[in-house]
Amino acid sequence: MAAMMKAAVFVEPGRIEVIDKRIPDVGPNDALIRITTTTICGTDVHILKGEYPVAKGLTVGHEPVGVIEKLGSAVQGYTEGQRVIAGAICPNFNSYAAQDGAASQDGSYLVPQGLCGCHGYKATAGWRFGNLIDGTQAEYVLVPDAQANLAPIPDGLTDEQVLMCPDIMSTGFKGAENANIRIGDTVVVFAQGPIGLCATAGARLLGASTIIAVDGNDHRLGIAKRLGADLTLNFKNCDVVDEIMKITGGRGADSSIEALGTQQTFESALRVLKPGGTLSSLGVYSGDLTIPLSAFAAGLGDHKINTALCPGGKERMRRLMNVVASGRIDLGIMVTHQYKLENIVDAYDLFANQRDGVLKIAIKP
């Protein structure tokens, strides 16, 4: 009988269950990772609610921290028993998209017919774990194209310290990178969930001198201060757009980062921009967006709108872990809760309903 493992799978909208699944076989370019810590992402909640379609029975999750259990015959430079992470985005770097400089959009993977209302290539095809192949909320995960995607964890770093690297940190930092931040800039970050907090930290590292964090939760705004925000605005207590215009002397912000995925936050992020400013969009939207005519200056404002799917690959992961190891940022403070894999349904309920000050949950198989 084949060896089995526990895995959290998508059953139907509103239902994720832990079931027994066969431990996957290891091909020549793969690596089997024994998961020591993973977590739940906001995108997983979209999957749970049926807002982002995946195949029924798919193991969800895309943030692996673990130990190499078995290496494929063609994978070199790694050893079994080595602590590693892999990016949520695990491209093979052979596709047209990857070689054209957009490795996150690794469109070499055909989407099963009916999965997204289309048949063929898909914009998020670089994101395989918990999207196109079995993910990380399990005892084991198979990492494809392991040579390109496994990144050894530096000695001295805990699972919790590197848990944000595969997705949240990479995404948040990409939001800051996409905001075209220059030294001395004023940057507004809308929503201080895990990704927004990482965008705030990334804006500080890139040289912004005035970082304004916006949220409706004072606890999260306090964490934003610890991660680099200079000013915080609770949208429940003020008109955020008016306040930012006052703070900037009417000039507007150099850039804004939208990290929630709603019409209201997107529109506010556009309204606070200076002419020629950049809106960096990180939110996962579940409906159509409308661009307001006045905020968009009828299309004549030299505004830039950039979207992003978090960069993956071992070099991106190495760089992110270097930032953590340097002591310039401590994202371990974002891990507020810990659950066993067998109790992950309860963890989803906590995370989806944002109770008890939750930011990120460490899931331990």
Short mmCIF file of C-alpha atoms in Angstrom, two decimals, residues 130-251:
data_model
loop_
_atom_site.label_atom_id
_atom_site.label_comp_id
_atom_site.label_asym_id
_atom_site.label_seq_id
_atom_site.Cartn_x
_atom_site.Cartn_y
_atom_site.Cartn_z
CA GLY A 130 -2.66 25.18 -4.26
CA ASN A 131 -3.70 26.56 -7.64
CA LEU A 132 -2.71 24.14 -10.39
CA ILE A 133 -0.98 21.42 -8.33
CA ASP A 134 -1.29 20.14 -4.78
CA GLY A 135 -0.18 22.70 -2.22
CA THR A 136 1.53 23.00 1.12
CA GLN A 137 -1.16 22.58 3.78
CA ALA A 138 -0.15 18.96 4.15
CA GLU A 139 2.52 16.79 5.73
CA TYR A 140 4.46 16.72 2.44
CA VAL A 141 4.57 18.77 -0.74
CA LEU A 142 6.18 17.98 -4.08
CA VAL A 143 8.25 20.93 -5.34
CA PRO A 144 8.49 20.90 -9.16
CA ASP A 145 11.59 22.19 -10.92
CA ALA A 146 13.36 22.02 -7.57
CA GLN A 147 16.72 23.15 -8.96
CA ALA A 148 15.17 26.53 -9.74
CA ASN A 149 12.96 26.88 -6.69
CA LEU A 150 14.52 25.45 -3.51
CA ALA A 151 16.30 27.96 -1.26
CA PRO A 152 18.32 26.79 1.78
CA ILE A 153 17.39 28.49 5.07
CA PRO A 154 20.39 30.29 6.64
CA ASP A 155 21.60 28.89 9.95
CA GLY A 156 20.04 30.57 12.95
CA LEU A 157 16.72 31.52 11.35
CA THR A 158 13.55 29.94 12.71
CA ASP A 159 10.63 28.69 10.64
CA GLU A 160 8.56 31.65 11.81
CA GLN A 161 11.21 34.15 10.71
CA VAL A 162 11.20 32.87 7.12
CA LEU A 163 7.51 31.88 6.91
CA MET A 164 6.61 35.17 5.20
CA CYS A 165 9.25 34.83 2.46
CA PRO A 166 7.47 32.43 0.06
CA ASP A 167 4.53 34.78 -0.51
CA ILE A 168 3.64 37.59 1.89
CA MET A 169 7.06 39.23 2.05
CA SER A 170 7.77 38.69 -1.65
CA THR A 171 4.36 40.12 -2.58
CA GLY A 172 4.55 43.09 -0.23
CA PHE A 173 8.06 43.96 -1.33
CA LYS A 174 7.02 43.66 -4.99
CA GLY A 175 4.26 46.13 -4.25
CA ALA A 176 6.85 48.58 -2.97
CA GLU A 177 9.16 47.87 -5.92
CA ASN A 178 6.27 48.42 -8.35
CA ALA A 179 5.49 51.75 -6.69
CA ASN A 180 8.61 53.30 -8.26
CA ILE A 181 9.72 54.60 -4.86
CA ARG A 182 12.60 57.06 -4.76
CA ILE A 183 14.58 58.29 -1.75
CA GLY A 184 12.55 60.97 0.00
CA ASP A 185 9.17 59.92 -1.41
CA THR A 186 5.80 60.03 0.32
CA VAL A 187 4.05 56.66 0.05
CA VAL A 188 0.58 55.67 1.22
CA VAL A 189 -0.16 52.01 1.96
CA PHE A 190 -3.86 51.13 2.05
CA ALA A 191 -4.69 48.16 4.33
CA GLN A 192 -2.29 46.81 6.93
CA GLY A 193 -2.97 43.13 6.70
CA PRO A 194 0.08 40.88 6.31
CA ILE A 195 0.79 41.95 2.72
CA GLY A 196 0.20 45.63 3.45
CA LEU A 197 2.52 45.44 6.44
CA CYS A 198 5.24 43.93 4.25
CA ALA A 199 4.64 46.67 1.67
CA THR A 200 5.10 49.24 4.44
CA ALA A 201 8.38 47.59 5.46
CA GLY A 202 9.48 47.41 1.82
CA ALA A 203 8.75 51.11 1.27
CA ARG A 204 11.01 51.95 4.21
CA LEU A 205 13.83 49.76 2.86
CA LEU A 206 13.53 51.44 -0.57
CA GLY A 207 14.04 54.91 0.89
CA ALA A 208 10.60 56.49 1.32
CA SER A 209 10.84 59.20 3.96
CA THR A 210 7.13 59.58 4.71
CA ILE A 211 5.11 56.37 4.84
CA ILE A 212 1.42 56.73 5.66
CA ALA A 213 -0.31 53.52 6.73
CA VAL A 214 -4.11 53.32 6.41
CA ASP A 215 -6.35 50.78 8.10
CA GLY A 216 -9.44 50.54 10.28
CA ASN A 217 -7.73 48.49 12.99
CA ASP A 218 -5.60 50.37 15.54
CA HIS A 219 -3.71 47.21 16.53
CA ARG A 220 -2.54 46.69 12.95
CA LEU A 221 -1.66 50.36 12.65
CA GLY A 222 0.55 49.93 15.72
CA ILE A 223 2.39 47.05 14.04
CA ALA A 224 2.72 49.18 10.91
CA LYS A 225 4.57 51.76 13.03
CA ARG A 226 6.98 49.03 14.19
CA LEU A 227 7.61 48.00 10.58
CA GLY A 228 8.32 51.47 9.21
CA ALA A 229 5.21 53.65 9.00
CA ASP A 230 5.78 57.29 9.95
CA LEU A 231 2.09 58.24 10.14
CA THR A 232 -1.03 56.13 10.60
CA LEU A 233 -4.62 56.95 9.62
CA ASN A 234 -7.68 55.05 10.81
CA PHE A 235 -10.27 55.45 8.06
CA LYS A 236 -13.02 55.13 10.66
CA ASN A 237 -11.91 58.40 12.25
CA CYS A 238 -11.16 60.65 9.29
CA ASP A 239 -11.49 61.27 5.56
CA VAL A 240 -8.26 59.62 4.49
CA VAL A 241 -8.00 61.36 1.11
CA ASP A 242 -8.47 64.80 2.68
CA GLU A 243 -5.93 64.07 5.42
CA ILE A 244 -3.30 62.89 2.94
CA MET A 245 -3.78 65.99 0.82
CA LYS A 246 -3.24 68.11 3.95
CA ILE A 247 -0.15 66.12 4.93
CA THR A 248 1.35 66.56 1.44
CA GLY A 249 0.49 70.25 1.20
CA GLY A 250 -1.96 69.54 -1.60
CA ARG A 251 0.67 67.88 -3.80
#
